[in-house]
Amino acid sequence: MPIHIIRTIKPALEKFDIIAARPQDDKALERLLDEEIDIISLDGGLKSAYFLKKELIKKVMVKDLVFELEYAPCVSDSSVMGNTIQLAQDLLTFCKGKNLILSSGHSNPLYIRGPYDVINLAVLFGLPTNLAKETVFGGALNVVKYAEGRKSLSVNIDIKPKKSLEEPAEPMKRPVETGEHHQPAVKKFKSWS
């Protein structure tokens, strides 16, 4: 959707909590940074994200926008699987797995995958397993929380005492490490004398 159309329908867009846009080139992406959007959606079937330049991705990251990568093209059509993997790796090179959502993006429910299948796809794309899990289970939730905070004009802040920040927490030790061995409970015998 051209930028001038976004500006003309801005009153209608204000009714929504989360807004996603799909830029087709670098100029459109740069203009989108001036608008109030939450998600930049990318089609996994693109030949290459030639317009994703390091400077633009840094601006997206600073503004706390999220990239949405659709994995359905690589699941539904093996000829574009390489394009999806290349696009994912281009994104991961610059954003290091942060600010990323993986979604199906397909209208046919047969191409929707379960969360652990999507985690495996993310690992195939080049994400470490822990970041893949965080992306699948927490990425979209973070967008919703951010949009909710923006709507209510409040932000959740986690305050911790200074002492807990300076001293690392002591890890719990297993009984074997402390020398305490748990013996099985001894049954009491009743004597019948």
mmCIF file of C-alpha atoms in Angstrom:
data_model
loop_
_atom_site.group_PDB
_atom_site.id
_atom_site.type_symbol
_atom_site.label_atom_id
_atom_site.label_comp_id
_atom_site.label_asym_id
_atom_site.label_seq_id
_atom_site.Cartn_x
_atom_site.Cartn_y
_atom_site.Cartn_z
ATOM 1 C CA MET A 1 0.000 0.000 0.000
ATOM 2 C CA PRO A 2 1.543 3.343 -0.973
ATOM 3 C CA ILE A 3 2.447 5.698 1.859
ATOM 4 C CA HIS A 4 0.006 8.423 0.770
ATOM 5 C CA ILE A 5 -2.825 5.901 1.159
ATOM 6 C CA ILE A 6 -1.702 5.135 4.717
ATOM 7 C CA ARG A 7 -1.883 8.842 5.534
ATOM 8 C CA THR A 8 -5.386 9.182 4.073
ATOM 9 C CA ILE A 9 -6.742 6.227 6.032
ATOM 10 C CA LYS A 10 -4.912 7.139 9.250
ATOM 11 C CA PRO A 11 -8.147 7.853 11.170
ATOM 12 C CA ALA A 12 -9.354 4.339 10.353
ATOM 13 C CA LEU A 13 -5.999 2.834 11.345
ATOM 14 C CA GLU A 14 -6.213 4.451 14.781
ATOM 15 C CA LYS A 15 -8.978 1.985 15.636
ATOM 16 C CA PHE A 16 -6.470 -0.874 15.510
ATOM 17 C CA ASP A 17 -3.962 -1.780 18.196
ATOM 18 C CA ILE A 18 -1.417 -3.440 15.916
ATOM 19 C CA ILE A 19 -0.610 -2.334 12.375
ATOM 20 C CA ALA A 20 1.571 -4.254 9.926
ATOM 21 C CA ALA A 21 2.881 -3.016 6.587
ATOM 22 C CA ARG A 22 4.663 -4.754 3.726
ATOM 23 C CA PRO A 23 7.189 -2.514 1.946
ATOM 24 C CA GLN A 24 8.244 -3.371 -1.596
ATOM 25 C CA ASP A 25 11.461 -1.354 -1.682
ATOM 26 C CA ASP A 26 13.887 0.559 0.527
ATOM 27 C CA LYS A 27 12.186 3.935 0.009
ATOM 28 C CA ALA A 28 8.854 2.533 1.164
ATOM 29 C CA LEU A 29 10.536 0.987 4.205
ATOM 30 C CA GLU A 30 12.209 4.291 5.050
ATOM 31 C CA ARG A 31 8.897 6.157 4.785
ATOM 32 C CA LEU A 32 7.199 3.549 6.970
ATOM 33 C CA LEU A 33 9.610 4.404 9.767
ATOM 34 C CA ASP A 34 7.846 7.774 10.081
ATOM 35 C CA GLU A 35 4.438 6.121 10.491
ATOM 36 C CA GLU A 36 3.019 4.470 13.580
ATOM 37 C CA ILE A 37 3.277 0.828 12.645
ATOM 38 C CA ASP A 38 4.308 -2.190 14.694
ATOM 39 C CA ILE A 39 5.235 -4.902 12.218
ATOM 40 C CA ILE A 40 7.112 -4.890 8.935
ATOM 41 C CA SER A 41 5.909 -7.962 7.087
ATOM 42 C CA LEU A 42 8.166 -9.675 4.566
ATOM 43 C CA ASP A 43 7.074 -12.257 2.029
ATOM 44 C CA GLY A 44 9.260 -15.337 2.343
ATOM 45 C CA GLY A 45 8.902 -15.975 -1.382
ATOM 46 C CA LEU A 46 10.843 -12.838 -2.365
ATOM 47 C CA LYS A 47 13.842 -13.511 -4.546
ATOM 48 C CA SER A 48 15.965 -11.491 -2.155
ATOM 49 C CA ALA A 49 15.508 -8.741 0.336
ATOM 50 C CA TYR A 50 17.690 -6.486 -1.765
ATOM 51 C CA PHE A 51 16.140 -3.461 -0.104
ATOM 52 C CA LEU A 52 17.050 -4.605 3.411
ATOM 53 C CA LYS A 53 20.139 -2.582 4.068
ATOM 54 C CA LYS A 54 22.023 -2.573 7.355
ATOM 55 C CA GLU A 55 21.273 1.108 8.046
ATOM 56 C CA LEU A 56 17.536 0.610 7.516
ATOM 57 C CA ILE A 57 17.436 -2.469 9.725
ATOM 58 C CA LYS A 58 19.244 -0.535 12.473
ATOM 59 C CA LYS A 59 16.594 2.198 12.239
ATOM 60 C CA VAL A 60 13.869 -0.440 12.481
ATOM 61 C CA MET A 61 15.546 -1.926 15.566
ATOM 62 C CA VAL A 62 15.952 1.485 17.234
ATOM 63 C CA LYS A 63 12.273 2.198 16.691
ATOM 64 C CA ASP A 64 11.382 -1.214 18.234
ATOM 65 C CA LEU A 65 9.550 -2.401 15.153
ATOM 66 C CA VAL A 66 9.327 -6.112 14.460
ATOM 67 C CA PHE A 67 10.016 -8.004 11.247
ATOM 68 C CA GLU A 68 7.484 -10.667 10.337
ATOM 69 C CA LEU A 69 8.829 -13.384 8.077
ATOM 70 C CA GLU A 70 6.334 -15.689 6.413
ATOM 71 C CA TYR A 71 7.508 -19.277 6.248
ATOM 72 C CA ALA A 72 4.598 -20.707 4.190
ATOM 73 C CA PRO A 73 6.270 -20.110 0.804
ATOM 74 C CA CYS A 74 9.072 -22.518 1.705
ATOM 75 C CA VAL A 75 6.598 -25.104 3.044
ATOM 76 C CA SER A 76 4.160 -24.891 0.143
ATOM 77 C CA ASP A 77 6.605 -24.561 -2.753
ATOM 78 C CA SER A 78 10.033 -26.176 -2.621
ATOM 79 C CA SER A 79 11.292 -23.986 -5.480
ATOM 80 C CA VAL A 80 11.171 -20.877 -3.255
ATOM 81 C CA MET A 81 12.538 -22.585 -0.133
ATOM 82 C CA GLY A 82 16.012 -21.224 -0.886
ATOM 83 C CA ASN A 83 14.606 -17.685 -1.197
ATOM 84 C CA THR A 84 12.938 -17.928 2.214
ATOM 85 C CA ILE A 85 16.078 -19.298 3.856
ATOM 86 C CA GLN A 86 18.213 -16.574 2.234
ATOM 87 C CA LEU A 87 15.821 -13.834 3.352
ATOM 88 C CA ALA A 88 15.795 -15.244 6.892
ATOM 89 C CA GLN A 89 19.586 -15.379 6.981
ATOM 90 C CA ASP A 90 19.830 -11.805 5.675
ATOM 91 C CA LEU A 91 17.537 -10.685 8.484
ATOM 92 C CA LEU A 92 19.412 -12.696 11.098
ATOM 93 C CA THR A 93 22.734 -11.251 9.995
ATOM 94 C CA PHE A 94 21.601 -7.759 10.933
ATOM 95 C CA CYS A 95 19.087 -8.196 13.744
ATOM 96 C CA LYS A 96 20.667 -11.232 15.462
ATOM 97 C CA GLY A 97 17.317 -12.935 15.983
ATOM 98 C CA LYS A 98 15.755 -10.061 17.880
ATOM 99 C CA ASN A 99 12.574 -8.268 16.785
ATOM 100 C CA LEU A 100 11.486 -11.178 14.627
ATOM 101 C CA ILE A 101 8.184 -13.017 14.237
ATOM 102 C CA LEU A 102 7.709 -16.139 12.159
ATOM 103 C CA SER A 103 4.229 -16.627 10.767
ATOM 104 C CA SER A 104 2.575 -18.832 8.203
ATOM 105 C CA GLY A 105 1.098 -16.099 6.036
ATOM 106 C CA HIS A 106 -0.916 -18.641 4.079
ATOM 107 C CA SER A 107 -4.677 -18.810 3.644
ATOM 108 C CA ASN A 108 -4.682 -22.614 3.406
ATOM 109 C CA PRO A 109 -4.648 -24.215 6.892
ATOM 110 C CA LEU A 110 -2.659 -27.162 5.531
ATOM 111 C CA TYR A 111 0.421 -24.942 5.448
ATOM 112 C CA ILE A 112 0.171 -23.836 9.059
ATOM 113 C CA ARG A 113 2.696 -25.610 11.262
ATOM 114 C CA GLY A 114 2.796 -26.283 14.978
ATOM 115 C CA PRO A 115 5.120 -24.286 17.226
ATOM 116 C CA TYR A 116 7.824 -26.953 17.397
ATOM 117 C CA ASP A 117 7.841 -27.313 13.614
ATOM 118 C CA VAL A 118 8.274 -23.539 13.354
ATOM 119 C CA ILE A 119 11.124 -23.710 15.894
ATOM 120 C CA ASN A 120 12.805 -26.321 13.680
ATOM 121 C CA LEU A 121 12.338 -24.041 10.662
ATOM 122 C CA ALA A 122 13.895 -21.165 12.608
ATOM 123 C CA VAL A 123 16.892 -23.358 13.434
ATOM 124 C CA LEU A 124 17.099 -24.250 9.728
ATOM 125 C CA PHE A 125 17.104 -20.502 8.990
ATOM 126 C CA GLY A 126 20.124 -20.101 11.268
ATOM 127 C CA LEU A 127 18.738 -19.160 14.674
ATOM 128 C CA PRO A 128 20.180 -20.896 17.731
ATOM 129 C CA THR A 129 17.612 -23.158 19.407
ATOM 130 C CA ASN A 130 17.095 -20.907 22.446
ATOM 131 C CA LEU A 131 16.458 -17.836 20.265
ATOM 132 C CA ALA A 132 14.200 -19.879 17.992
ATOM 133 C CA LYS A 133 12.046 -20.854 20.986
ATOM 134 C CA GLU A 134 12.007 -17.264 22.218
ATOM 135 C CA THR A 135 11.005 -16.032 18.762
ATOM 136 C CA VAL A 136 8.159 -18.515 18.381
ATOM 137 C CA PHE A 137 6.775 -18.351 21.906
ATOM 138 C CA GLY A 138 7.491 -14.727 22.796
ATOM 139 C CA GLY A 139 7.891 -12.654 19.634
ATOM 140 C CA ALA A 140 4.235 -12.019 18.875
ATOM 141 C CA LEU A 141 3.393 -11.696 22.563
ATOM 142 C CA ASN A 142 5.946 -8.889 22.889
ATOM 143 C CA VAL A 143 4.282 -7.013 20.016
ATOM 144 C CA VAL A 144 0.892 -7.320 21.712
ATOM 145 C CA LYS A 145 2.303 -6.132 25.057
ATOM 146 C CA TYR A 146 4.054 -3.191 23.397
ATOM 147 C CA ALA A 147 0.873 -2.178 21.551
ATOM 148 C CA GLU A 148 -1.169 -2.488 24.737
ATOM 149 C CA GLY A 149 1.326 -0.339 26.629
ATOM 150 C CA ARG A 150 1.279 2.273 23.881
ATOM 151 C CA LYS A 151 -2.519 2.308 23.860
ATOM 152 C CA SER A 152 -2.796 2.819 27.602
ATOM 153 C CA LEU A 153 0.234 5.139 27.584
ATOM 154 C CA SER A 154 1.835 3.084 30.308
ATOM 155 C CA VAL A 155 4.918 0.960 30.425
ATOM 156 C CA ASN A 156 5.700 -1.892 32.778
ATOM 157 C CA ILE A 157 8.955 -1.379 34.612
ATOM 158 C CA ASP A 158 10.688 -4.100 36.568
ATOM 159 C CA ILE A 159 12.500 -2.627 39.573
ATOM 160 C CA LYS A 160 15.123 -4.725 41.326
ATOM 161 C CA PRO A 161 17.171 -3.854 44.394
ATOM 162 C CA LYS A 162 20.698 -2.739 43.644
ATOM 163 C CA LYS A 163 22.140 -5.542 45.758
ATOM 164 C CA SER A 164 20.594 -8.221 43.554
ATOM 165 C CA LEU A 165 22.204 -6.645 40.500
ATOM 166 C CA GLU A 166 25.694 -6.518 42.010
ATOM 167 C CA GLU A 167 25.888 -9.988 43.534
ATOM 168 C CA PRO A 168 25.248 -12.981 41.358
ATOM 169 C CA ALA A 169 22.755 -15.422 42.750
ATOM 170 C CA GLU A 170 24.321 -18.491 44.313
ATOM 171 C CA PRO A 171 23.305 -21.567 42.379
ATOM 172 C CA MET A 172 21.532 -24.332 44.230
ATOM 173 C CA LYS A 173 23.688 -27.355 44.880
ATOM 174 C CA ARG A 174 22.573 -30.900 44.554
ATOM 175 C CA PRO A 175 22.836 -33.143 47.619
ATOM 176 C CA VAL A 176 25.673 -35.083 45.984
ATOM 177 C CA GLU A 177 27.755 -31.878 45.662
ATOM 178 C CA THR A 178 27.242 -30.887 49.307
ATOM 179 C CA GLY A 179 28.089 -34.306 50.687
ATOM 180 C CA GLU A 180 24.600 -34.828 52.045
ATOM 181 C CA HIS A 181 23.324 -38.151 50.903
ATOM 182 C CA HIS A 182 19.706 -38.856 51.345
ATOM 183 C CA GLN A 183 19.197 -42.303 52.729
ATOM 184 C CA PRO A 184 15.962 -44.105 52.165
ATOM 185 C CA ALA A 185 13.578 -43.836 55.049
ATOM 186 C CA VAL A 186 14.124 -46.594 57.602
ATOM 187 C CA LYS A 187 10.989 -48.426 58.536
ATOM 188 C CA LYS A 188 10.323 -48.757 62.213
ATOM 189 C CA PHE A 189 9.749 -52.265 63.335
ATOM 190 C CA LYS A 190 7.332 -52.915 66.066
ATOM 191 C CA SER A 191 8.635 -55.457 68.456
ATOM 192 C CA TRP A 192 6.147 -58.042 69.703
ATOM 193 C CA SER A 193 7.635 -59.243 72.861
#
